[in-house]
Structures are given as structure tokens and as C-alpha cells.
Short mmCIF file of C-alpha atoms in Angstrom, two decimals:
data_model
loop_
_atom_site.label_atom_id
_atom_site.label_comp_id
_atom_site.label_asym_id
_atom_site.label_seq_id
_atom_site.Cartn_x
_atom_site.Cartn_y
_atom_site.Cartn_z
CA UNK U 149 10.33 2.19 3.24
CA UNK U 150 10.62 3.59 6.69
CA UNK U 151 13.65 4.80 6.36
CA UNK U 152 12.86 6.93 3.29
CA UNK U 153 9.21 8.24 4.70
CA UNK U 154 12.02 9.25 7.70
CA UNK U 155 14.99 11.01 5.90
CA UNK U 156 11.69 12.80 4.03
CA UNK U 157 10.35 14.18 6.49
CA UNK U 158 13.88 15.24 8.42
CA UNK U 159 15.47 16.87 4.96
CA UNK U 160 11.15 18.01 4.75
CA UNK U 161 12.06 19.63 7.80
CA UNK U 162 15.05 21.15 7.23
CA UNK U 163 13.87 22.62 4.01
CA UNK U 164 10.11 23.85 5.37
CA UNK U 165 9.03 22.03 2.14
CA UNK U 166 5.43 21.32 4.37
CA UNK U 167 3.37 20.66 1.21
CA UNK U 168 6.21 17.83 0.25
CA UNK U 169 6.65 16.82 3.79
CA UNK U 170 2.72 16.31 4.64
CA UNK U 171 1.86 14.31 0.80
CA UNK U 172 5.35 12.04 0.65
CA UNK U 173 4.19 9.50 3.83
CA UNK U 174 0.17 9.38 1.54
CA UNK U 175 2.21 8.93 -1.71
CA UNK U 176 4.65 6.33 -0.81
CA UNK U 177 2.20 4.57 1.34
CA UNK U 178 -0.54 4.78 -1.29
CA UNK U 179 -1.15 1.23 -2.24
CA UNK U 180 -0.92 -0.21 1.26
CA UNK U 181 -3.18 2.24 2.60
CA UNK U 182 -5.79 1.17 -0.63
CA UNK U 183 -5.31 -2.17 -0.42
CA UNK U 184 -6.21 -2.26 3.85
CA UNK U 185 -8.96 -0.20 3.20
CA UNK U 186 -10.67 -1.60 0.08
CA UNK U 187 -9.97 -5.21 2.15
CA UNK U 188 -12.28 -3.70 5.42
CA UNK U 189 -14.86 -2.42 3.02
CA UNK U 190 -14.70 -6.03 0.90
CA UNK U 191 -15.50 -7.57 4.17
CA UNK U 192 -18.14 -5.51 5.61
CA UNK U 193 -19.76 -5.91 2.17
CA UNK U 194 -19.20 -9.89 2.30
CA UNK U 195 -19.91 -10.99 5.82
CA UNK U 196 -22.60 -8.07 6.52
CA UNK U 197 -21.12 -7.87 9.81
CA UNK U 198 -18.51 -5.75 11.00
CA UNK U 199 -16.90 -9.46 13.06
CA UNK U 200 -16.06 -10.50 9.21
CA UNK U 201 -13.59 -8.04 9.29
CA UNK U 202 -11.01 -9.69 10.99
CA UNK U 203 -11.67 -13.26 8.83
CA UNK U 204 -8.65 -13.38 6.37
CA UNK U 205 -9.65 -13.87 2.53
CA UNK U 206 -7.73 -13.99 -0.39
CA UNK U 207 -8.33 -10.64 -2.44
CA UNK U 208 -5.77 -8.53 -1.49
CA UNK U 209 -3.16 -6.90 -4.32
CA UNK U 210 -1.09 -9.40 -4.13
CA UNK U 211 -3.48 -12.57 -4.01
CA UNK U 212 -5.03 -10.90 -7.65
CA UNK U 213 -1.44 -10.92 -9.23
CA UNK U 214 -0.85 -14.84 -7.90
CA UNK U 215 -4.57 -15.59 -9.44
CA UNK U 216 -3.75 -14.17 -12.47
CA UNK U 217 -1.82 -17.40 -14.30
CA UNK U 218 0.53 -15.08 -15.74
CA UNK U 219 2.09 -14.03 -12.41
CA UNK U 220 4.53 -15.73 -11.05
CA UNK U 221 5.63 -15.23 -6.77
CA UNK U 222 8.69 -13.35 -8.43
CA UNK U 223 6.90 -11.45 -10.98
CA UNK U 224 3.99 -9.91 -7.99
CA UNK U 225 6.85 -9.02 -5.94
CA UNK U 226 8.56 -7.10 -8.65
CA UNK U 227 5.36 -5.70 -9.67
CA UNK U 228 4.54 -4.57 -5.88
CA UNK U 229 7.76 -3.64 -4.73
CA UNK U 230 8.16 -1.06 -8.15
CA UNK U 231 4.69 0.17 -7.24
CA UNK U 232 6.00 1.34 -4.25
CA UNK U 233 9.65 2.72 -5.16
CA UNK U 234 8.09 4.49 -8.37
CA UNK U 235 6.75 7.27 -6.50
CA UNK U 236 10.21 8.07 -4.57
CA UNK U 237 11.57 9.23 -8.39
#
């Protein structure tokens, strides 16, 4: 995934696509950036402290696939990894 938020922004770059160059890091890096975010606010919410951040808990993306008894480790993977190769199409 690093390599392709790279060789965007270099052929970005090269092209002074800016628009395409400054939204392809957000897109790609879309459901990471959700799922760390709606995690610190899930905490905050939870402990009522802002130390409960930084306690682990199982209610991340890929902890609600595995929960889900029709998920295998396989299948959330799959699931995950197309999630974030469907926006480089």
C-alpha cells in the first residue's frame, strides 16, 4: 500500500494532477483512517477518560467480521484487503 500511495504521488507529480495527488493517500487510506478514529472516539465514550484510550478492545473492523459467525480469518482478510485495493481501480 505504500508503494502505490508513492508511485501516486511521483506519476501525481509528474502529471500536476494536484486534485488526484492530494485525495489518492485519503481514498486508499480511508478505512484505516475510520477505523483508528471511530476506535479513539469508542473509547473516550467507554472509559470517560481520555487514559482508556490506549486500553485495547475488541471492536475494530476486523474483530466485527471474526464476531460475525459467518466470517471466517480468511474470509475478513479477503473482505479487508479488497476494501482497500477497490479504490486503486
Amino acid at each position: 500500500m505504500g508503494f502505490m500511495i508513492a508511485v501516486i504521488a511521483i506519476v501525481g507529480v509528474a502529471k500536476t494532477y494536484t486534485m488526484v495527488v492530494l485525495i489518492a493517500p485519503i481514498v486508499i487510506l480511508a478505512i484505516p483512517i475510520f477505523d483508528t478514529l471511530f476506535a479513539i472516539i469508542r473509547r473516550i465514550i467507554k472509559n470517560k477518560s481520555f487514559k482508556g484510550v490506549f486500553m485495547a478492545d475488541a471492536g475494530h473492523i476486523h474483530n466485527r467480521l471474526l464476531r460475525n459467525r459467518t466470517y471466517c480469518k480468511t474470509n475478513s482478510k479477503s473482505i479487508i484487503y479488497y476494501n482497500y485495493t477497490l479504490p486503486d481501480f
